[in-house]
PDB file of C-alpha atoms in Angstrom:
ATOM      1  CA  MET A  22     127.253  -3.265  53.334  1.00 76.00           C
ATOM      2  CA  ARG A  23     130.632  -1.599  52.783  1.00 86.00           C
ATOM      3  CA  LEU A  24     131.502  -0.323  49.316  1.00 93.00           C
ATOM      4  CA  LEU A  25     134.661   0.991  47.678  1.00 95.00           C
ATOM      5  CA  LEU A  26     134.536   3.707  45.027  1.00 96.00           C
ATOM      6  CA  VAL A  27     137.620   4.177  42.827  1.00 97.00           C
ATOM      7  CA  GLU A  28     137.146   7.474  40.993  1.00 96.00           C
ATOM      8  CA  ASP A  29     139.372  10.502  40.363  1.00 95.00           C
ATOM      9  CA  ASP A  30     136.627  12.922  39.262  1.00 94.00           C
ATOM     10  CA  GLU A  31     135.675  14.942  42.353  1.00 95.00           C
ATOM     11  CA  MET A  32     132.180  15.875  41.175  1.00 95.00           C
ATOM     12  CA  ILE A  33     131.236  12.322  40.188  1.00 95.00           C
ATOM     13  CA  GLY A  34     132.820  10.902  43.335  1.00 95.00           C
ATOM     14  CA  GLU A  35     131.049  13.295  45.677  1.00 95.00           C
ATOM     15  CA  THR A  36     127.695  12.580  44.031  1.00 96.00           C
ATOM     16  CA  ILE A  37     128.096   8.802  44.270  1.00 96.00           C
ATOM     17  CA  VAL A  38     129.329   8.938  47.875  1.00 94.00           C
ATOM     18  CA  GLU A  39     126.399  11.125  48.919  1.00 92.00           C
ATOM     19  CA  THR A  40     123.921   8.829  47.152  1.00 93.00           C
ATOM     20  CA  MET A  41     125.359   5.709  48.778  1.00 91.00           C
ATOM     21  CA  HIS A  42     125.280   7.362  52.220  1.00 87.00           C
ATOM     22  CA  GLN A  43     121.627   8.277  51.720  1.00 85.00           C
ATOM     23  CA  THR A  44     120.926   4.658  50.794  1.00 83.00           C
ATOM     24  CA  GLY A  45     122.600   3.501  54.000  1.00 80.00           C
ATOM     25  CA  TYR A  46     125.839   2.031  52.661  1.00 86.00           C
ATOM     26  CA  ALA A  47     129.233   2.664  54.214  1.00 85.00           C
ATOM     27  CA  ILE A  48     131.578   3.745  51.424  1.00 91.00           C
ATOM     28  CA  ASP A  49     135.289   4.463  51.060  1.00 92.00           C
ATOM     29  CA  TRP A  50     136.669   6.534  48.196  1.00 95.00           C
ATOM     30  CA  ALA A  51     140.045   5.868  46.535  1.00 95.00           C
ATOM     31  CA  ARG A  52     141.145   8.544  44.068  1.00 95.00           C
ATOM     32  CA  ASP A  53     143.975   6.815  42.193  1.00 95.00           C
ATOM     33  CA  ALA A  54     145.145   3.346  41.159  1.00 95.00           C
ATOM     34  CA  ARG A  55     147.725   2.992  43.923  1.00 95.00           C
ATOM     35  CA  GLN A  56     145.235   3.871  46.645  1.00 94.00           C
ATOM     36  CA  ALA A  57     142.781   1.407  45.107  1.00 95.00           C
ATOM     37  CA  GLU A  58     145.345  -1.409  45.185  1.00 95.00           C
ATOM     38  CA  LEU A  59     146.103  -0.727  48.846  1.00 93.00           C
ATOM     39  CA  SER A  60     142.397  -0.567  49.698  1.00 92.00           C
ATOM     40  CA  LEU A  61     141.769  -3.958  48.092  1.00 93.00           C
ATOM     41  CA  LEU A  62     144.550  -5.801  49.907  1.00 90.00           C
ATOM     42  CA  HIS A  63     142.399  -7.058  52.795  1.00 83.00           C
ATOM     43  CA  ASP A  64     139.052  -7.786  51.069  1.00 79.00           C
ATOM     44  CA  LEU A  65     136.984  -5.571  53.355  1.00 82.00           C
ATOM     45  CA  TYR A  66     134.356  -4.700  50.772  1.00 89.00           C
ATOM     46  CA  ASP A  67     131.062  -6.151  49.591  1.00 89.00           C
ATOM     47  CA  LEU A  68     131.268  -4.381  46.233  1.00 94.00           C
ATOM     48  CA  VAL A  69     133.686  -2.147  44.268  1.00 96.00           C
ATOM     49  CA  MET A  70     132.873   0.619  41.742  1.00 97.00           C
ATOM     50  CA  LEU A  71     135.942   1.093  39.559  1.00 96.00           C
ATOM     51  CA  ASP A  72     136.807   3.849  37.070  1.00 95.00           C
ATOM     52  CA  LEU A  73     139.314   2.904  34.361  1.00 93.00           C
ATOM     53  CA  GLY A  74     141.077   6.176  33.610  1.00 91.00           C
ATOM     54  CA  LEU A  75     142.947   6.778  36.875  1.00 94.00           C
ATOM     55  CA  PRO A  76     146.044   8.648  38.025  1.00 95.00           C
ATOM     56  CA  LYS A  77     149.020   6.430  38.928  1.00 94.00           C
ATOM     57  CA  GLY A  78     147.799   3.508  36.837  1.00 93.00           C
ATOM     58  CA  ASP A  79     144.904   2.071  34.878  1.00 93.00           C
ATOM     59  CA  GLY A  80     141.729   0.602  36.307  1.00 94.00           C
ATOM     60  CA  LEU A  81     142.050  -2.561  34.226  1.00 94.00           C
ATOM     61  CA  GLU A  82     145.452  -3.182  35.799  1.00 94.00           C
ATOM     62  CA  VAL A  83     143.943  -2.747  39.272  1.00 95.00           C
ATOM     63  CA  LEU A  84     141.179  -5.201  38.374  1.00 95.00           C
ATOM     64  CA  ASP A  85     143.539  -7.756  36.846  1.00 93.00           C
ATOM     65  CA  LEU A  86     145.901  -7.668  39.830  1.00 93.00           C
ATOM     66  CA  TYR A  87     143.040  -8.043  42.298  1.00 94.00           C
ATOM     67  CA  ARG A  88     141.557 -11.039  40.478  1.00 94.00           C
ATOM     68  CA  ARG A  89     144.952 -12.715  40.093  1.00 92.00           C
ATOM     69  CA  ARG A  90     145.421 -12.422  43.872  1.00 91.00           C
ATOM     70  CA  GLY A  91     142.180 -14.337  44.310  1.00 90.00           C
ATOM     71  CA  GLY A  92     139.876 -11.418  45.126  1.00 91.00           C
ATOM     72  CA  ASN A  93     136.237 -12.269  44.430  1.00 90.00           C
ATOM     73  CA  THR A  94     134.355  -9.128  45.458  1.00 92.00           C
ATOM     74  CA  PRO A  95     131.848  -7.998  42.776  1.00 94.00           C
ATOM     75  CA  ILE A  96     133.212  -5.126  40.682  1.00 96.00           C
ATOM     76  CA  ILE A  97     131.268  -2.653  38.526  1.00 96.00           C
ATOM     77  CA  ILE A  98     133.324  -0.688  36.031  1.00 96.00           C
ATOM     78  CA  LEU A  99     132.217   2.955  35.756  1.00 94.00           C
ATOM     79  CA  THR A 100     133.873   4.582  32.752  1.00 91.00           C
ATOM     80  CA  ALA A 101     133.520   6.888  29.782  1.00 91.00           C
ATOM     81  CA  ARG A 102     135.078   4.195  27.556  1.00 89.00           C
ATOM     82  CA  ASP A 103     132.014   3.122  25.574  1.00 87.00           C
ATOM     83  CA  ALA A 104     133.595   1.102  22.743  1.00 90.00           C
ATOM     84  CA  VAL A 105     132.468  -2.513  22.495  1.00 91.00           C
ATOM     85  CA  GLN A 106     136.070  -3.722  22.782  1.00 91.00           C
ATOM     86  CA  SER A 107     136.518  -1.763  26.019  1.00 89.00           C
ATOM     87  CA  ARG A 108     133.471  -3.517  27.470  1.00 90.00           C
ATOM     88  CA  ILE A 109     134.817  -6.881  26.367  1.00 92.00           C
ATOM     89  CA  ASP A 110     138.233  -6.120  27.867  1.00 91.00           C
ATOM     90  CA  GLY A 111     136.678  -5.071  31.172  1.00 91.00           C
ATOM     91  CA  LEU A 112     134.460  -8.114  31.484  1.00 92.00           C
ATOM     92  CA  ASP A 113     137.262 -10.459  30.412  1.00 91.00           C
ATOM     93  CA  ALA A 114     139.523  -8.904  33.054  1.00 91.00           C
ATOM     94  CA  GLY A 115     137.059  -9.957  35.729  1.00 93.00           C
ATOM     95  CA  ALA A 116     134.454  -7.199  36.037  1.00 94.00           C
ATOM     96  CA  ASP A 117     130.930  -8.299  36.942  1.00 94.00           C
ATOM     97  CA  ASP A 118     129.208  -5.328  35.302  1.00 95.00           C
ATOM     98  CA  TYR A 119     130.068  -2.358  33.082  1.00 94.00           C
ATOM     99  CA  LEU A 120     128.320   1.021  33.192  1.00 94.00           C
ATOM    100  CA  VAL A 121     129.168   3.847  30.792  1.00 93.00           C
ATOM    101  CA  LYS A 122     129.288   7.459  31.960  1.00 92.00           C
ATOM    102  CA  PRO A 123     127.147   9.468  32.197  1.00 91.00           C
ATOM    103  CA  PHE A 124     124.775   7.100  33.967  1.00 92.00           C
ATOM    104  CA  ASP A 125     121.639   7.398  36.051  1.00 93.00           C
ATOM    105  CA  LEU A 126     122.250   7.004  39.792  1.00 94.00           C
ATOM    106  CA  ASP A 127     119.066   4.964  40.194  1.00 92.00           C
ATOM    107  CA  GLU A 128     120.382   2.514  37.609  1.00 94.00           C
ATOM    108  CA  LEU A 129     123.721   2.318  39.426  1.00 94.00           C
ATOM    109  CA  SER A 130     121.895   1.593  42.695  1.00 92.00           C
ATOM    110  CA  ALA A 131     119.815  -1.125  41.001  1.00 90.00           C
ATOM    111  CA  ARG A 132     122.939  -2.780  39.564  1.00 92.00           C
ATOM    112  CA  ILE A 133     124.582  -2.688  42.999  1.00 92.00           C
ATOM    113  CA  ARG A 134     121.551  -4.378  44.553  1.00 87.00           C
ATOM    114  CA  ALA A 135     121.529  -7.037  41.825  1.00 86.00           C
ATOM    115  CA  LEU A 136     125.212  -7.885  42.341  1.00 89.00           C
ATOM    116  CA  LEU A 137     124.827  -7.987  46.123  1.00 83.00           C
ATOM    117  CA  ARG A 138     121.852 -10.338  45.760  1.00 78.00           C
ATOM    118  CA  ARG A 139     123.912 -12.567  43.485  1.00 80.00           C
ATOM    119  CA  ARG A 140     126.816 -12.557  45.921  1.00 72.00           C
ATOM    120  CA  ILE A 141     124.721 -13.887  48.796  1.00 64.00           C
ATOM    121  CA  GLY A 142     122.947 -16.334  46.491  1.00 62.00           C
ATOM    122  CA  GLN A 143     119.433 -15.003  46.862  1.00 57.00           C
ATOM    123  CA  ALA A 144     117.211 -13.656  44.114  1.00 53.00           C
ATOM    124  CA  ASN A 145     114.958 -11.829  46.556  1.00 58.00           C
ATOM    125  CA  PRO A 146     116.617 -11.745  49.970  1.00 70.00           C
ATOM    126  CA  VAL A 147     114.023 -11.093  52.645  1.00 84.00           C
ATOM    127  CA  TYR A 148     115.613 -11.736  56.027  1.00 88.00           C
ATOM    128  CA  THR A 149     113.353 -12.859  58.849  1.00 91.00           C
ATOM    129  CA  HIS A 150     113.899 -13.368  62.544  1.00 94.00           C
ATOM    130  CA  GLY A 151     110.741 -14.351  64.331  1.00 93.00           C
ATOM    131  CA  ASP A 152     108.155 -11.682  63.509  1.00 94.00           C
ATOM    132  CA  LEU A 153     110.828  -9.251  62.310  1.00 94.00           C
ATOM    133  CA  ALA A 154     111.446  -9.012  58.547  1.00 94.00           C
ATOM    134  CA  LEU A 155     113.799  -6.905  56.438  1.00 92.00           C
ATOM    135  CA  ASN A 156     114.024  -6.528  52.680  1.00 87.00           C
ATOM    136  CA  PRO A 157     117.267  -4.785  51.617  1.00 80.00           C
ATOM    137  CA  ILE A 158     116.071  -4.425  48.026  1.00 74.00           C
ATOM    138  CA  THR A 159     112.913  -2.437  48.778  1.00 78.00           C
ATOM    139  CA  HIS A 160     114.543  -0.955  51.907  1.00 81.00           C
ATOM    140  CA  GLU A 161     111.561  -1.981  54.022  1.00 89.00           C
ATOM    141  CA  ALA A 162     111.414  -3.548  57.470  1.00 93.00           C
ATOM    142  CA  THR A 163     108.371  -4.816  59.327  1.00 95.00           C
ATOM    143  CA  LEU A 164     107.618  -5.953  62.859  1.00 95.00           C
ATOM    144  CA  GLU A 165     104.576  -8.182  63.350  1.00 93.00           C
ATOM    145  CA  GLY A 166     103.585  -7.197  59.805  1.00 92.00           C
ATOM    146  CA  ARG A 167     103.642  -3.473  60.551  1.00 94.00           C
ATOM    147  CA  PRO A 168     106.115  -1.177  58.726  1.00 93.00           C
ATOM    148  CA  LEU A 169     109.041   0.164  60.729  1.00 94.00           C
ATOM    149  CA  SER A 170     110.204   3.719  60.155  1.00 93.00           C
ATOM    150  CA  LEU A 171     114.010   3.513  60.162  1.00 92.00           C
ATOM    151  CA  VAL A 172     116.599   6.077  59.117  1.00 89.00           C
ATOM    152  CA  PRO A 173     119.309   4.689  56.767  1.00 85.00           C
ATOM    153  CA  ARG A 174     121.886   4.035  59.503  1.00 88.00           C
ATOM    154  CA  GLU A 175     119.318   2.208  61.661  1.00 92.00           C
ATOM    155  CA  PHE A 176     118.254   0.118  58.673  1.00 91.00           C
ATOM    156  CA  SER A 177     121.869  -0.782  57.877  1.00 88.00           C
ATOM    157  CA  LEU A 178     122.536  -1.731  61.500  1.00 92.00           C
ATOM    158  CA  LEU A 179     119.449  -3.925  61.613  1.00 94.00           C
ATOM    159  CA  GLN A 180     120.485  -5.577  58.336  1.00 90.00           C
ATOM    160  CA  ILE A 181     123.905  -6.432  59.765  1.00 90.00           C
ATOM    161  CA  LEU A 182     122.312  -8.026  62.814  1.00 94.00           C
ATOM    162  CA  ILE A 183     119.556  -9.937  61.007  1.00 93.00           C
ATOM    163  CA  GLU A 184     121.892 -11.379  58.341  1.00 87.00           C
ATOM    164  CA  ALA A 185     123.747 -13.289  61.087  1.00 88.00           C
ATOM    165  CA  PRO A 186     121.416 -13.222  64.108  1.00 90.00           C
ATOM    166  CA  ALA A 187     123.466 -15.643  66.201  1.00 90.00           C
ATOM    167  CA  ARG A 188     126.679 -13.668  65.795  1.00 92.00           C
ATOM    168  CA  VAL A 189     127.830 -11.172  68.403  1.00 94.00           C
ATOM    169  CA  TYR A 190     129.223  -7.994  66.822  1.00 93.00           C
ATOM    170  CA  THR A 191     131.685  -5.807  68.681  1.00 93.00           C
ATOM    171  CA  ARG A 192     131.324  -2.049  68.613  1.00 90.00           C
ATOM    172  CA  SER A 193     134.404  -1.697  66.393  1.00 89.00           C
ATOM    173  CA  GLU A 194     133.047  -4.257  63.893  1.00 89.00           C
ATOM    174  CA  LEU A 195     129.782  -2.349  63.640  1.00 90.00           C
ATOM    175  CA  GLU A 196     131.605   0.960  63.228  1.00 87.00           C
ATOM    176  CA  GLU A 197     133.692  -0.534  60.411  1.00 82.00           C
ATOM    177  CA  LYS A 198     130.578  -1.751  58.600  1.00 82.00           C
ATOM    178  CA  LEU A 199     128.529   1.408  59.109  1.00 84.00           C
ATOM    179  CA  TYR A 200     131.058   4.178  58.476  1.00 80.00           C
ATOM    180  CA  GLY A 201     133.461   4.998  55.648  1.00 74.00           C
ATOM    181  CA  TRP A 202     136.834   6.723  55.664  1.00 71.00           C
ATOM    182  CA  GLY A 203     136.810  10.235  57.035  1.00 65.00           C
ATOM    183  CA  GLU A 204     133.338   9.983  58.549  1.00 71.00           C
ATOM    184  CA  GLU A 205     133.299  11.324  62.059  1.00 70.00           C
ATOM    185  CA  VAL A 206     132.273   8.568  64.456  1.00 75.00           C
ATOM    186  CA  GLY A 207     131.331   9.598  67.978  1.00 76.00           C
ATOM    187  CA  SER A 208     132.531   7.413  70.840  1.00 80.00           C
ATOM    188  CA  ASN A 209     128.928   6.438  71.610  1.00 86.00           C
ATOM    189  CA  ALA A 210     127.562   6.405  68.044  1.00 89.00           C
ATOM    190  CA  ILE A 211     126.827   2.666  68.006  1.00 91.00           C
ATOM    191  CA  GLN A 212     125.165   2.824  71.428  1.00 92.00           C
ATOM    192  CA  VAL A 213     122.946   5.654  70.159  1.00 92.00           C
ATOM    193  CA  HIS A 214     121.872   3.622  67.105  1.00 93.00           C
ATOM    194  CA  ILE A 215     121.257   0.532  69.255  1.00 94.00           C
ATOM    195  CA  HIS A 216     119.168   2.591  71.681  1.00 94.00           C
ATOM    196  CA  SER A 217     117.125   4.014  68.807  1.00 94.00           C
ATOM    197  CA  LEU A 218     116.505   0.562  67.311  1.00 94.00           C
ATOM    198  CA  ARG A 219     115.472  -0.796  70.691  1.00 95.00           C
ATOM    199  CA  ARG A 220     112.878   1.951  71.039  1.00 94.00           C
ATOM    200  CA  LYS A 221     111.377   0.922  67.700  1.00 94.00           C
ATOM    201  CA  LEU A 222     111.706  -2.867  68.015  1.00 94.00           C
ATOM    202  CA  GLY A 223     111.435  -3.398  71.749  1.00 93.00           C
ATOM    203  CA  ALA A 224     114.406  -3.363  74.107  1.00 92.00           C
ATOM    204  CA  GLU A 225     114.508  -7.133  74.461  1.00 93.00           C
ATOM    205  CA  ARG A 226     115.009  -7.763  70.730  1.00 94.00           C
ATOM    206  CA  ILE A 227     118.654  -6.640  70.727  1.00 95.00           C
ATOM    207  CA  GLU A 228     120.785  -8.323  73.347  1.00 94.00           C
ATOM    208  CA  THR A 229     123.931  -6.907  74.915  1.00 94.00           C
ATOM    209  CA  VAL A 230     126.558  -9.581  75.460  1.00 92.00           C
ATOM    210  CA  ARG A 231     128.502  -8.061  78.302  1.00 90.00           C
ATOM    211  CA  GLY A 232     132.080  -7.251  77.456  1.00 89.00           C
ATOM    212  CA  VAL A 233     131.649  -8.297  73.817  1.00 92.00           C
ATOM    213  CA  GLY A 234     128.914  -6.545  71.848  1.00 94.00           C
ATOM    214  CA  TYR A 235     125.432  -6.980  70.412  1.00 95.00           C
ATOM    215  CA  ARG A 236     123.246  -9.554  68.653  1.00 94.00           C
ATOM    216  CA  LEU A 237     119.573 -10.140  67.978  1.00 94.00           C
ATOM    217  CA  GLN A 238     117.524 -11.838  70.646  1.00 92.00           C
ATOM    218  CA  ARG A 239     117.835 -15.627  70.526  1.00 89.00           C
ATOM    219  CA  LEU A 240     114.613 -17.311  69.504  1.00 87.00           C
ATOM    220  CA  ALA A 241     113.130 -20.030  71.675  1.00 72.00           C
TER     221      ALA A 241
END
């Protein structure tokens, strides 16, 4: 999952970005309204966290413009504006959720999971592929009923593959989904993650489509 954070407070932004990385999300960070508008032009994101009090514009204006252009990505407003009317204005402008600062990071993570579940239309999305299962809500994966020990990036990679097991992903597509702006990506980073997953799943479970990329093993 790729997230966008729109936040001008460095301390809050750094804390959220670190938390999302630890959870396994790729996240980009826009620090003003103009950068947010540019980031939202191509609908690359699965979810947006949006502050309202921003340099170079107001968050509500960013939200309104995005919705009027037809953008449908879930958006959580993160703001110190706690008046009832501010909540009403935010939700009426097209926000899916509204969280007042200061907030608990565990609550933010839970709200993100809830909106992502709603977006894909599943109340409890457990993805299965043969005897492989992955639950993005509990962050657990099993093989033949036995728990798999996966680091966050491995878990995220496996989630990408199991959500669309017939699709072949190129290396650049996987890099885009797994890494945010400014993250250093080694030339063989995806190959390293694939190799690590193969060691844990079995080499045959992730196929290399020569000259294209990777997908999960086709089931008989």
